[in-house]
Coordinates of C-alpha atoms in Angstrom, one line a residue:
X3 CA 10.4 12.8 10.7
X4 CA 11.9 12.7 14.0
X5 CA 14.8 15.7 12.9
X6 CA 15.2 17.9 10.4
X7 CA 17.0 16.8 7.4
X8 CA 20.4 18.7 7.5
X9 CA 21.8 19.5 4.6
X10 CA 24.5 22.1 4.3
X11 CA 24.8 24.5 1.9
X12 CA 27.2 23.9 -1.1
X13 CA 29.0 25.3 -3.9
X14 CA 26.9 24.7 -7.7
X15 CA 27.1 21.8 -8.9
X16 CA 28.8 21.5 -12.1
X17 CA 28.6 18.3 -14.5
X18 CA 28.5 15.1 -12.7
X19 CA 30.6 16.9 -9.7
X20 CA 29.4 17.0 -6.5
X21 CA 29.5 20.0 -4.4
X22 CA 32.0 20.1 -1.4
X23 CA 30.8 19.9 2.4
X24 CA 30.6 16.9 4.6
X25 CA 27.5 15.5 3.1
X26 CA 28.4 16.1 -0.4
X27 CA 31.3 13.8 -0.2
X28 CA 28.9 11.4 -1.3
X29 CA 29.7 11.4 -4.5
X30 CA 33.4 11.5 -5.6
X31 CA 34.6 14.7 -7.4
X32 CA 35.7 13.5 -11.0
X33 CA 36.7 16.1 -13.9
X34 CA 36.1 16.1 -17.6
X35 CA 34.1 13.9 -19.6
X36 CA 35.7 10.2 -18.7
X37 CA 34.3 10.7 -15.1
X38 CA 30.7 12.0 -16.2
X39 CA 30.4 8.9 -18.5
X40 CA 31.2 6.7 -16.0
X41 CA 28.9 8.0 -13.7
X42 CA 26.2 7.7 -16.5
X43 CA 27.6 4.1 -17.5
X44 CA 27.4 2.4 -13.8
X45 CA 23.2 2.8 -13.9
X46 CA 23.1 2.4 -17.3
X47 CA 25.1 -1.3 -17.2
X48 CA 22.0 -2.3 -14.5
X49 CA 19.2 -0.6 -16.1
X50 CA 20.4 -2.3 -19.6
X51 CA 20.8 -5.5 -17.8
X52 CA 17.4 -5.4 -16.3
X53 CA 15.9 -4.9 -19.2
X54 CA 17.4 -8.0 -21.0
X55 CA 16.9 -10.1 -17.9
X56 CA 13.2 -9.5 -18.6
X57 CA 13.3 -10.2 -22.6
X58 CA 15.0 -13.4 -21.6
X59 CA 13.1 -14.8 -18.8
X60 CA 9.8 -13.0 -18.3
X61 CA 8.5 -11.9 -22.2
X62 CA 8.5 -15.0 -23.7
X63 CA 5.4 -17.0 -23.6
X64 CA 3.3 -14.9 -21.1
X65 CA 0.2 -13.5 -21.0
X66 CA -2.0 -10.5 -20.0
X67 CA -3.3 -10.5 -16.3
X68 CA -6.7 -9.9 -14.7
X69 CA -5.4 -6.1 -13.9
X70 CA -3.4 -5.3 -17.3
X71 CA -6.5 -6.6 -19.3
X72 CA -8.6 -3.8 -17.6
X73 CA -5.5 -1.2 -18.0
X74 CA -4.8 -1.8 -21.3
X75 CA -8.6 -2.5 -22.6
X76 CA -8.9 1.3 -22.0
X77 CA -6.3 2.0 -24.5
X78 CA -6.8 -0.9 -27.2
X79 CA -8.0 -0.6 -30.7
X80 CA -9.4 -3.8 -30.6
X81 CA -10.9 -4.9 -27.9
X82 CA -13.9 -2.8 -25.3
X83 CA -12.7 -0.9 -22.8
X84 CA -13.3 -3.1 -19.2
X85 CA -15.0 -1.3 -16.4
X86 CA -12.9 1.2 -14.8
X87 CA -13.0 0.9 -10.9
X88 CA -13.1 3.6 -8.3
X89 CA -9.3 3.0 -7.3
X90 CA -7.6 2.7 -10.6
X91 CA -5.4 5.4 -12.3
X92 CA -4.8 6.2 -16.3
X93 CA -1.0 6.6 -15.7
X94 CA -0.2 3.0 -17.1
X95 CA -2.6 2.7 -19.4
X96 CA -1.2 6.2 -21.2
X97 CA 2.1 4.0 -20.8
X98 CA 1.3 1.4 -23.0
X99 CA -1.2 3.4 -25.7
X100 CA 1.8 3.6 -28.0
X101 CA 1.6 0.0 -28.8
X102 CA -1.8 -1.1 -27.2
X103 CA -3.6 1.4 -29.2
X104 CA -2.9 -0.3 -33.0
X105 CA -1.6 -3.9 -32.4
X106 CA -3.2 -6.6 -30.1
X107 CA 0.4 -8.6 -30.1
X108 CA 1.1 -9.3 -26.0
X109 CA 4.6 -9.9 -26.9
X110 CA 5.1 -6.3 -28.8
X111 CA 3.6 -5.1 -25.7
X112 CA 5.7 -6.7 -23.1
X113 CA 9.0 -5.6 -25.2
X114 CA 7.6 -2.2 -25.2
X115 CA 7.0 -2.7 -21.3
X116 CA 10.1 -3.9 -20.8
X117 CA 12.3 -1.1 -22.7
X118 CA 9.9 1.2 -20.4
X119 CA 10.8 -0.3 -16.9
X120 CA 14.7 -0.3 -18.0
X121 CA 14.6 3.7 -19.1
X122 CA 12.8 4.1 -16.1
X123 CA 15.1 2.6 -13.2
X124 CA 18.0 4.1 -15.2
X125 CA 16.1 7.7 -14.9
X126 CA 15.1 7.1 -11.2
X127 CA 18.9 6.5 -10.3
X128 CA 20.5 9.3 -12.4
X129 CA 18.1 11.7 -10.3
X130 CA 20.5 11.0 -7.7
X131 CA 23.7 11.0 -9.6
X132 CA 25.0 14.2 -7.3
X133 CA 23.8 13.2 -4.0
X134 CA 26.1 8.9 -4.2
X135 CA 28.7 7.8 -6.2
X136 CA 27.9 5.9 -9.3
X137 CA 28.9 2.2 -8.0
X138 CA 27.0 2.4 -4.7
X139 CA 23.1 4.2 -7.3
X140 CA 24.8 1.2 -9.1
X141 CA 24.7 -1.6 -6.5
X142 CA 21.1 -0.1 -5.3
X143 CA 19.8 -0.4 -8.6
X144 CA 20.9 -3.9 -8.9
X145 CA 19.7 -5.0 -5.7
X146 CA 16.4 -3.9 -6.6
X147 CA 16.3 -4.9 -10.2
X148 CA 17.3 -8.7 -9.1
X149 CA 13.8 -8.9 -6.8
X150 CA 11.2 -10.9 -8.1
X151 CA 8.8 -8.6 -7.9
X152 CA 10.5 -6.2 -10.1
X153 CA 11.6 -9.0 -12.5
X154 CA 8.0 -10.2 -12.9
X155 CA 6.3 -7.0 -13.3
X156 CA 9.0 -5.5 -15.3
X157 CA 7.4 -6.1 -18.5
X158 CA 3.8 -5.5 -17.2
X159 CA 1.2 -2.9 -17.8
X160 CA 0.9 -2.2 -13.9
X161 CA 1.2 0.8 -12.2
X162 CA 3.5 0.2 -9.4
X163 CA 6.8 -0.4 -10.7
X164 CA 6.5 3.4 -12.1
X165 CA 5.3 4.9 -8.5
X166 CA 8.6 3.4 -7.5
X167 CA 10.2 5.5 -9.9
X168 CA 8.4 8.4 -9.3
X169 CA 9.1 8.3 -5.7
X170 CA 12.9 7.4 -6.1
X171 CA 13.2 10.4 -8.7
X172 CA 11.3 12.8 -6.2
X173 CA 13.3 12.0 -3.4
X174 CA 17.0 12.6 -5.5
X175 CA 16.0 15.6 -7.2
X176 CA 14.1 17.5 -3.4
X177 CA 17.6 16.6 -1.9
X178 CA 19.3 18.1 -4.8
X179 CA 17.0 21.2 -4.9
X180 CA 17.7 21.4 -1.1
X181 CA 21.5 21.4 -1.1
X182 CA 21.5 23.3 -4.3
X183 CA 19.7 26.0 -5.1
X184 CA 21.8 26.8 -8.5
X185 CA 20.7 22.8 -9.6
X186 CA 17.8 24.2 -11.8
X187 CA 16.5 21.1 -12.7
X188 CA 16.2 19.3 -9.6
X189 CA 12.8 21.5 -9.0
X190 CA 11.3 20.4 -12.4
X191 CA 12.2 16.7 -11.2
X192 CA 10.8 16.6 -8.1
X193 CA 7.7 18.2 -10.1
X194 CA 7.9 15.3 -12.5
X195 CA 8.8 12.5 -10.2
X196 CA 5.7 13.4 -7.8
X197 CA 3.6 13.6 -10.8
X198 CA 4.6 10.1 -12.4
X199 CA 3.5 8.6 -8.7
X200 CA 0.8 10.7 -8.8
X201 CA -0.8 9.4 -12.5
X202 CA 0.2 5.3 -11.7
X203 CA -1.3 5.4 -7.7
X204 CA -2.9 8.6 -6.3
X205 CA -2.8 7.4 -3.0
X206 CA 0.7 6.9 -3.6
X207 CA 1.5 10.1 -4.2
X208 CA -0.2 10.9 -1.1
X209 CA 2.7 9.1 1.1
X210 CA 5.1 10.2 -0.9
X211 CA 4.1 13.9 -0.3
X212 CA 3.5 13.7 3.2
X213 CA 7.3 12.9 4.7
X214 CA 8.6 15.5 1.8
X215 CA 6.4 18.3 2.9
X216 CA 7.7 17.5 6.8
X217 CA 10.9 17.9 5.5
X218 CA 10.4 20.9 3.1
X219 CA 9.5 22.6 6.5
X220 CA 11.9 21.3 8.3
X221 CA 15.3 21.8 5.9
X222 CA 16.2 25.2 5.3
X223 CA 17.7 25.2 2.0
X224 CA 14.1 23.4 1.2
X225 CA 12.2 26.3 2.3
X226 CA 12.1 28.0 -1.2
X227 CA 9.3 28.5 -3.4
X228 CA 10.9 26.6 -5.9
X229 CA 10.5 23.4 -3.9
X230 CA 6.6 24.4 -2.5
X231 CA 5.9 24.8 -6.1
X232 CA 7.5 21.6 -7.7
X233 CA 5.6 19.6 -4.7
X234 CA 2.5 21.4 -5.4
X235 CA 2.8 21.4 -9.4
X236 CA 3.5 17.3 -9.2
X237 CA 0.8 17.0 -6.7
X238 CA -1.7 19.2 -9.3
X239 CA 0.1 17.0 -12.4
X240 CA -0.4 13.6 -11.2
X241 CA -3.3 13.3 -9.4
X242 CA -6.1 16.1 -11.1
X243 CA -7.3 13.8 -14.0
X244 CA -8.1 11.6 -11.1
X245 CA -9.8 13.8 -9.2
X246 CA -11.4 15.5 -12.0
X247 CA -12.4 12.2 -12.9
X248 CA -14.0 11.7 -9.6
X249 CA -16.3 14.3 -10.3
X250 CA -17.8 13.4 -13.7
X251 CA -17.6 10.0 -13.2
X252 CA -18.4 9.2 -9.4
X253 CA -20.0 11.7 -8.1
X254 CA -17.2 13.8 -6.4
X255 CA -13.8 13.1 -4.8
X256 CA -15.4 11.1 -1.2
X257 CA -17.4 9.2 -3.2
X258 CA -14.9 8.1 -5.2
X259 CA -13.1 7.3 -2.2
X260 CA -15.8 5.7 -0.8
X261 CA -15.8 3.4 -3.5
X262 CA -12.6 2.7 -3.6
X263 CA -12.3 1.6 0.1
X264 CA -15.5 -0.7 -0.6
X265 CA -13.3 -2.3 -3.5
X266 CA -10.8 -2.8 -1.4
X267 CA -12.3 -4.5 1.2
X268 CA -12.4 -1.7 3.3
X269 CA -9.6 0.6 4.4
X270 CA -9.0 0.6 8.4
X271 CA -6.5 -0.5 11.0
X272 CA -5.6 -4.2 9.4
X273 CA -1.8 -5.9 9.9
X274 CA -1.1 -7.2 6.9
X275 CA 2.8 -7.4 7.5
X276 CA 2.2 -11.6 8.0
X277 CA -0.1 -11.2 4.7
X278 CA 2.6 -9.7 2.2
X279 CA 5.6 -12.0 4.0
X280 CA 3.1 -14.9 2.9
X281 CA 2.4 -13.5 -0.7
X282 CA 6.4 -13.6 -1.4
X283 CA 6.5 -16.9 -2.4
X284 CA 5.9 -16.1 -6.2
X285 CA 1.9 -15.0 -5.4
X286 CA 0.6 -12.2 -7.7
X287 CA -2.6 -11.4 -5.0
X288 CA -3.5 -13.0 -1.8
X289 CA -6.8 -12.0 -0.8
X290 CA -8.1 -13.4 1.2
X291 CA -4.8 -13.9 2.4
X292 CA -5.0 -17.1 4.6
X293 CA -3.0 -19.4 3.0
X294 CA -0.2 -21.5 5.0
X295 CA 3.5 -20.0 5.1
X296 CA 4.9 -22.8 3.2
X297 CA 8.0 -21.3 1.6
X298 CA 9.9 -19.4 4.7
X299 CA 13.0 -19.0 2.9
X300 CA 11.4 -16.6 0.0
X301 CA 10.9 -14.2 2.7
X302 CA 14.2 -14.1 4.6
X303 CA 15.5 -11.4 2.6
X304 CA 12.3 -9.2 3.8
X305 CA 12.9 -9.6 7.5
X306 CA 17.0 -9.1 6.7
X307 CA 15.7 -5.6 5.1
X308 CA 15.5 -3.6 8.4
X309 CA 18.7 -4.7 9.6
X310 CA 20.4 -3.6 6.7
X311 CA 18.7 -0.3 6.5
X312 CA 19.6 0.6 9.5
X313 CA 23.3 -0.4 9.2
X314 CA 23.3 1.0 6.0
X315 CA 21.6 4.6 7.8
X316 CA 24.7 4.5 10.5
X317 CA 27.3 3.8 7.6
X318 CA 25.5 7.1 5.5
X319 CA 25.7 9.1 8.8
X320 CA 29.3 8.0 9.1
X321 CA 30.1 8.9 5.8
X322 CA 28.6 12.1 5.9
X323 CA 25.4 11.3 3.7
X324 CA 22.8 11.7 6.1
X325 CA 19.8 13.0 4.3
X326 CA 20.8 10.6 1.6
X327 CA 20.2 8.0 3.5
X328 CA 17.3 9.0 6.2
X329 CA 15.0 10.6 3.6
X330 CA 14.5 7.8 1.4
X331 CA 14.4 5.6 4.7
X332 CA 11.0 8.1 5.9
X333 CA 9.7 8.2 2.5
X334 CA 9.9 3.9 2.4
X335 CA 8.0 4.0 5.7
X336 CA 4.8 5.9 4.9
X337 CA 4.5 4.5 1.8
X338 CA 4.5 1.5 3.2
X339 CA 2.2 2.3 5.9
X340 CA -1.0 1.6 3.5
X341 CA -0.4 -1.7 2.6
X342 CA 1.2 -3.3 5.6
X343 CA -0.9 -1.5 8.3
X344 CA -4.6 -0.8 6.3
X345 CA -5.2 -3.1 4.1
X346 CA -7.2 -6.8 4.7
X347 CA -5.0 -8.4 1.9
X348 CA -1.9 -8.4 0.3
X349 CA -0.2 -7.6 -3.3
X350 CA 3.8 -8.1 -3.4
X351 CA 4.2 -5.3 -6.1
X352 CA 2.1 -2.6 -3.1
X353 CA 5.6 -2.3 -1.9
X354 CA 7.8 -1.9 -4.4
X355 CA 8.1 1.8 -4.2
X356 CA 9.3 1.2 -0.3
X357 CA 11.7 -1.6 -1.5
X358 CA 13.5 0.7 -4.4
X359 CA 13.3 3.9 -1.7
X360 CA 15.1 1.2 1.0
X361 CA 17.7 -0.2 -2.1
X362 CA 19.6 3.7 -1.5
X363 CA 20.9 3.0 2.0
X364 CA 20.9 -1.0 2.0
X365 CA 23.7 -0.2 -1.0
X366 CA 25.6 2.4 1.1
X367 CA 26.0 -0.5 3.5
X368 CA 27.0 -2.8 1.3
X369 CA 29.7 -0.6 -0.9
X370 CA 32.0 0.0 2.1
X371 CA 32.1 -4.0 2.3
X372 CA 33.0 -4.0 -0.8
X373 CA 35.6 -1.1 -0.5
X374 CA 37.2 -2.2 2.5
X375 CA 37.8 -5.8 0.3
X376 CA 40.4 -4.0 -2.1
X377 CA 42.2 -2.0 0.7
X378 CA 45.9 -2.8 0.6
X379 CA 47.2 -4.4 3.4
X380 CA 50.6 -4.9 5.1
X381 CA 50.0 -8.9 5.7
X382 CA 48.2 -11.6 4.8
X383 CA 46.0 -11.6 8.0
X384 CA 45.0 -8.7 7.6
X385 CA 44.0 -8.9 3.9
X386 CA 41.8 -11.8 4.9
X387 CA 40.6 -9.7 8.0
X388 CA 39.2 -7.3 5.5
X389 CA 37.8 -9.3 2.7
X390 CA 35.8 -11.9 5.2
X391 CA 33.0 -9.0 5.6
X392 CA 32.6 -8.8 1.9
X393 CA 33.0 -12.3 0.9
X394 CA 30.2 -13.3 3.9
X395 CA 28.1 -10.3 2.4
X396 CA 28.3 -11.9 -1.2
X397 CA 27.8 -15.7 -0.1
X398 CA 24.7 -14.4 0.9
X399 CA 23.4 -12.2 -1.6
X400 CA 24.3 -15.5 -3.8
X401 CA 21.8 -17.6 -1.9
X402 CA 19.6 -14.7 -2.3
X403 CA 19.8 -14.4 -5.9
X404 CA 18.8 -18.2 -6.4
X405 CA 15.6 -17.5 -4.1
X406 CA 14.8 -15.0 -6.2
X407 CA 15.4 -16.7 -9.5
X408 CA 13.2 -19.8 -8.5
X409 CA 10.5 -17.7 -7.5
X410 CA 10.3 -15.5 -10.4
X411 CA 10.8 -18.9 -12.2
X412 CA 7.2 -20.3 -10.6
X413 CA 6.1 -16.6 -11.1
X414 CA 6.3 -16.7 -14.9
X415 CA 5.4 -20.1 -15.3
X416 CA 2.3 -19.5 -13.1
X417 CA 1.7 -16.7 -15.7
X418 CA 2.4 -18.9 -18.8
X419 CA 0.0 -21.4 -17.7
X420 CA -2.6 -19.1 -17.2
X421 CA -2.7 -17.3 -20.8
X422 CA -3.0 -20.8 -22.3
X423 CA -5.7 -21.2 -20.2
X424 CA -7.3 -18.6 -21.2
X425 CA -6.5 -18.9 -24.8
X426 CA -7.7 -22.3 -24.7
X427 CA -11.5 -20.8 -23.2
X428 CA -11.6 -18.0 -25.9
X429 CA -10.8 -20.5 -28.9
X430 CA -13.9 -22.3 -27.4
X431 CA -16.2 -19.8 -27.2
X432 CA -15.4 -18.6 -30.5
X433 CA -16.1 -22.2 -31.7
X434 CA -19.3 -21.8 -30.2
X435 CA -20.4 -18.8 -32.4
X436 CA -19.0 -16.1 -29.1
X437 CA -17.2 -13.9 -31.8
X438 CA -16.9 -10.3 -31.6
X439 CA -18.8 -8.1 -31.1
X440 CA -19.6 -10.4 -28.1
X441 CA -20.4 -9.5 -24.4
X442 CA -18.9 -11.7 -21.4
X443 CA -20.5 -12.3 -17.8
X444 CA -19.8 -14.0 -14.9
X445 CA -16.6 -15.4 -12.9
X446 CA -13.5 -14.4 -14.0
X447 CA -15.5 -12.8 -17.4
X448 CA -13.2 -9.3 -17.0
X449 CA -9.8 -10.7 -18.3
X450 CA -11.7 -13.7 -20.6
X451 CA -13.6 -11.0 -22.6
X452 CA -9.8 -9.6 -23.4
X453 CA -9.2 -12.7 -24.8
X454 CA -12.0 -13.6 -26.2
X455 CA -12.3 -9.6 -27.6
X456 CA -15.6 -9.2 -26.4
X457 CA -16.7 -6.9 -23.8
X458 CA -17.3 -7.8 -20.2
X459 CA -20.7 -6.6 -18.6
X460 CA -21.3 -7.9 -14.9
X461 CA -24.6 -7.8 -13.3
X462 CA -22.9 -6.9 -9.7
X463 CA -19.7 -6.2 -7.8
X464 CA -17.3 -3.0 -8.6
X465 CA -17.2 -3.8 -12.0
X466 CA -21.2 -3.7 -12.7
X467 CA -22.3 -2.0 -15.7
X468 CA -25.5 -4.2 -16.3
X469 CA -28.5 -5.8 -15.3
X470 CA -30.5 -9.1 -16.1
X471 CA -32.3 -7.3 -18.8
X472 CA -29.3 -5.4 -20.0
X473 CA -27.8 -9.0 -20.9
X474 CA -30.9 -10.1 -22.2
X475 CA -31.4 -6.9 -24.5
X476 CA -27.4 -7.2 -25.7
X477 CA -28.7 -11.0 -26.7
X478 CA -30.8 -9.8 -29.1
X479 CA -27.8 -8.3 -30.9
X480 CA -25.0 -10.0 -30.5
X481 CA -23.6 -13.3 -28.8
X482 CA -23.7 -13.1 -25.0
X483 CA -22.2 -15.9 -22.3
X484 CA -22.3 -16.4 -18.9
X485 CA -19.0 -17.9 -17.4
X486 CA -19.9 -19.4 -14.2
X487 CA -17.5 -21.5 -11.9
X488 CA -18.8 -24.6 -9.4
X489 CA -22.0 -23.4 -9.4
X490 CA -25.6 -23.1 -10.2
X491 CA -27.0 -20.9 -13.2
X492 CA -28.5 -17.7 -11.8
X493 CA -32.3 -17.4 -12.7
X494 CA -32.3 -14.7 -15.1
X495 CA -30.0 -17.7 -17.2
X496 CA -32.7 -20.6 -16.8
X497 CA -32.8 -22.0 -20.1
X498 CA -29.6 -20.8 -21.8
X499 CA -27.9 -23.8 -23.1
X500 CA -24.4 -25.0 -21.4
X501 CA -21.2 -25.0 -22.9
X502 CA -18.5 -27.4 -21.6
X503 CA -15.3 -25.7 -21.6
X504 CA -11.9 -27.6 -21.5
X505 CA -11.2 -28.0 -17.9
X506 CA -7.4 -26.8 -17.1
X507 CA -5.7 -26.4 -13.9
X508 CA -5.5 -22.6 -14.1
X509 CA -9.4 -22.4 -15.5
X510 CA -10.8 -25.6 -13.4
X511 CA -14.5 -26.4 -13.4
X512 CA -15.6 -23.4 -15.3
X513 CA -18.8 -23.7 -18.2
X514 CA -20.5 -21.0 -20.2
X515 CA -23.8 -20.9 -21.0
X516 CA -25.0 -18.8 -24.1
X517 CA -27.9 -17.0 -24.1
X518 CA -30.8 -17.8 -27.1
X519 CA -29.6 -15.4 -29.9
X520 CA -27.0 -14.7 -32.1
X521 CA -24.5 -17.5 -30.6
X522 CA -27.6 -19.8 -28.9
X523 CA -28.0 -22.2 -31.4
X524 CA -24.2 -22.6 -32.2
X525 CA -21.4 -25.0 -31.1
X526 CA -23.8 -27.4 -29.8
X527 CA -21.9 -30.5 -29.4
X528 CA -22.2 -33.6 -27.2
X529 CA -21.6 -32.0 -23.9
X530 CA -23.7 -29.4 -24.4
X531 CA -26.9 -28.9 -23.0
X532 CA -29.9 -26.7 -21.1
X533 CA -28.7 -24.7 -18.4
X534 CA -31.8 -26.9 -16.3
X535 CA -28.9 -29.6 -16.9
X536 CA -26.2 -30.7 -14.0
X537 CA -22.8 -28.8 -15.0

């Protein structure tokens, strides 16, 4: 950080009151119980309405991705765990054991999901409940609940909605515990927010800890052993099953990172910035990432987010918020710096931790808009003077909202076409005698063995767990299939006899071939044949 975060010392705090000084006029001083339920019930409202926004428009119909089929495999009562790659984390799988761990329903799930992400934004914005009045946590909650990104992944079993949390609770509760040192809890919240990063993305928690430590050092009511401890404890919390992990499973903590990078594509000096502006256009992953920017408009709110952070940083300053505003501001940057400036590829939901960290000051420059609308004025000029700013800000956030509607429109229907897809393949292969217990190879044989409920077994690549005579020895057993896409049956396959499977825009040009055994001799219809014959 280029300064230290002043923060000035203040008075207790005391309900939902905020303490006096310049910087805590952030958030209003309100007495008795009407005030501290309407500072509860502004995040609530947004939080309550994210969460049905979801049940409505994201729940119905869809299915389980490539990445949630591995996360929640781990957890399921009924179908094999998937391979578990160097770079994953438990955190979201422990998230969605409670329903994933005795019903296979992928609606159940996504309810559960969805009630999750919804208790979680409302947690992540009441960390701050001290530090900005309730309509401006209010007004950044919503702005970063109407994304998208966060629509779409809501309701998913992925990790990085929850980082975002983590990292939005870790930042409230260190300024707290730095302006406060009576606030008691906002030391166990920094612990807990650090450590809820720390289980979804280690790495993660990496950036997030980096800018906090700078400013633990360099904010004096920070420098207590209270804060060094919660840092430290979240860091230990979060992130030790994964390196513990690392050492039973991989061979130590650098190989595991090793690994990881290698799964990655390799970690190094790589722009991606053009990558993730091209990926806002409704795409889940773009990797390789060289796909023409057809859609400009979907990212005109991403290049309009620097602006507005920095206006809303000079109206914080001005308002006498300034560590509310440039922390989460520092924090956004570094953890951005990963997947904008070191990474080959690009993944809208990388950033959504930087987007929910930027929501905090892009709100405190949109509330005095807002404010300065219902000041009383003398004439009529100047009442129109006054409301232009606002009525300009909403037009746009209007045309916004509609961008972001019709993306997370082709988002879900994307997703919906791809679980019938994929239902359609599984009825097929159980047609064909693949039942469970059944193993799965090939292209794209990770999330089909979910649906299928078989397990997946590749013979290469970060999820290997087999070889040619591995697949051959599970044949003798049980039904085995090879998925393979455009291409030519590998050799240790000669002979295994071809399944045609429906060809669908979302599964296109795909056939199976099933090794001699259990399911060999089964489902042989007319378009079935030797693997010697032409797919």
């Amino acid at each position: 950080m280029a300064e230290p975060v002043k923060v000035p010392a203040a008075a207790p705090v005391t309900g939902s009151r905020a303490p006096g000084g310049r910087d805590g006029a952030a958030a209003r001083p309100r007495s008795g119980r009407r005030g501290a339920v309407r500072d509860r019930a502004w995040p609530g409202a947004v939080a309550t309405a994210y969460g049905l926004a979801q049940l409505a428009l994201v729940v119905p119909g869809t299915g389980l991705g490539w990445d949630e089929t591995v996360y929640t495999s781990q957890v399921s009562g009924s179908v094999p765990a998937a391979v578990f790659s160097a770079p994953r984390a438990r955190g979201i799988s422990l998230l969605a054991a409670p329903v994933a761990s005795w019903s296979d329903s992928t609606p159940l799930l996504r309810v559960w999901m969805a009630v999750l992400s919804s208790l979680g934004l409302y947690l992540a914005l009441r960390a701050w409940r001290t530090l900005l009045p309730a309509p401006v946590l209010a007004l950044a909650g919503a702005l970063f609940a109407t994304l998208w990104i966060s629509l779409f992944y809501g309701p998913q079993v992925m990790p990085n909605l929850y980082s975002a949390y983590g990292a939005m609770a870790a930042v409230g509760c260190f300024l707290r515990a730095a302006r406060d040192p009576a606030d008691r809890w906002a030391p166990v919240g920094l612990c807990v927010g650090v450590a809820v990063t720390g289980l979804m993305r280690p790495p993660d928690a990496a950036w997030l800890l980096a800018p906090l430590a700078v400013a633990a050092l360099l904010t004096p009511g920070a420098r207590r052993p209270a804060v060094w401890a919660a840092l430290a404890g979240g860091a230990v919390l979060g992130c030790g099953e994964w390196v513990v992990e690392a050492y039973t499973a991989y061979g130590g903590l650098p190989e595991r990172l090793r690994r990881a990078s290698a799964v990655q594509g390799g970690t190094g000096l790589n722009l991606a910035v053009d990558d993730q502006v091209r990926a806002l256009d409704g795409r889940a992953l773009c990797r390789p990432c060289t796909v023409p920017w057809r859609h400009p408009v979907t990212a005109v709110w991403f290049f309009a987010l620097p602006v507005a952070t920095a206006a809303g940083v000079a109206a914080g300053v001005r308002a006498g918020r300034r560590a509310a505003v440039w922390l989460p501001t520092a924090v956004a940057a570094s953890m951005a710096v990963p997947y904008l400036f070191l990474l080959g590829y690009a993944a809208p939901r990388f950033l959504l931790p930087t987007y929910l960290l930027l929501a905090v000051p892009v709100a405190c420059c949109g509330h005095p808009l807002l404010a300065r609308a219902r000041r009383p004025a003398a004439d009529r000029r100047r009442r129109i003077v006054n409301a232009l700013p606002a009525a300009l800000a909403v037009v746009a956030l209007c045309a916004h909202l509609a961008v972001q509607g019709a993306v997370a429109r082709g988002a879900v229907d994307g997703n919906r076409a791809m679980r019938r897809a994929y239902d359609t393949v599984a009825a097929r292969l159980h047609a064909a005698g693949v039942r469970p217990p059944c193993v799965l190879s090939g292209d794209h044989a990770v999330p089909m063995a979910y649906y299928a409920r078989c397990a997946s077994r590749q013979i290469g690549g970060p999820d290997a767990a087999t070889t040619p005579a591995g697949l051959r020895a599970d044949a003798r057993t049980r039904p085995v299939a090879l998925l393979v896409r455009y291409g030519r049956v590998p050799a240790y396959a000669a002979g295994w006899r071809r399944l045609t499977l429906p060809d669908l825009p979302a599964l296109h040009g795909y056939s199976a071939y099933l090794a001699p055994g259990p399911a060999g001799a089964a489902g042989n219809g007319p378009d079935d044949g030797p693997a010697g014959a032409a797919p």
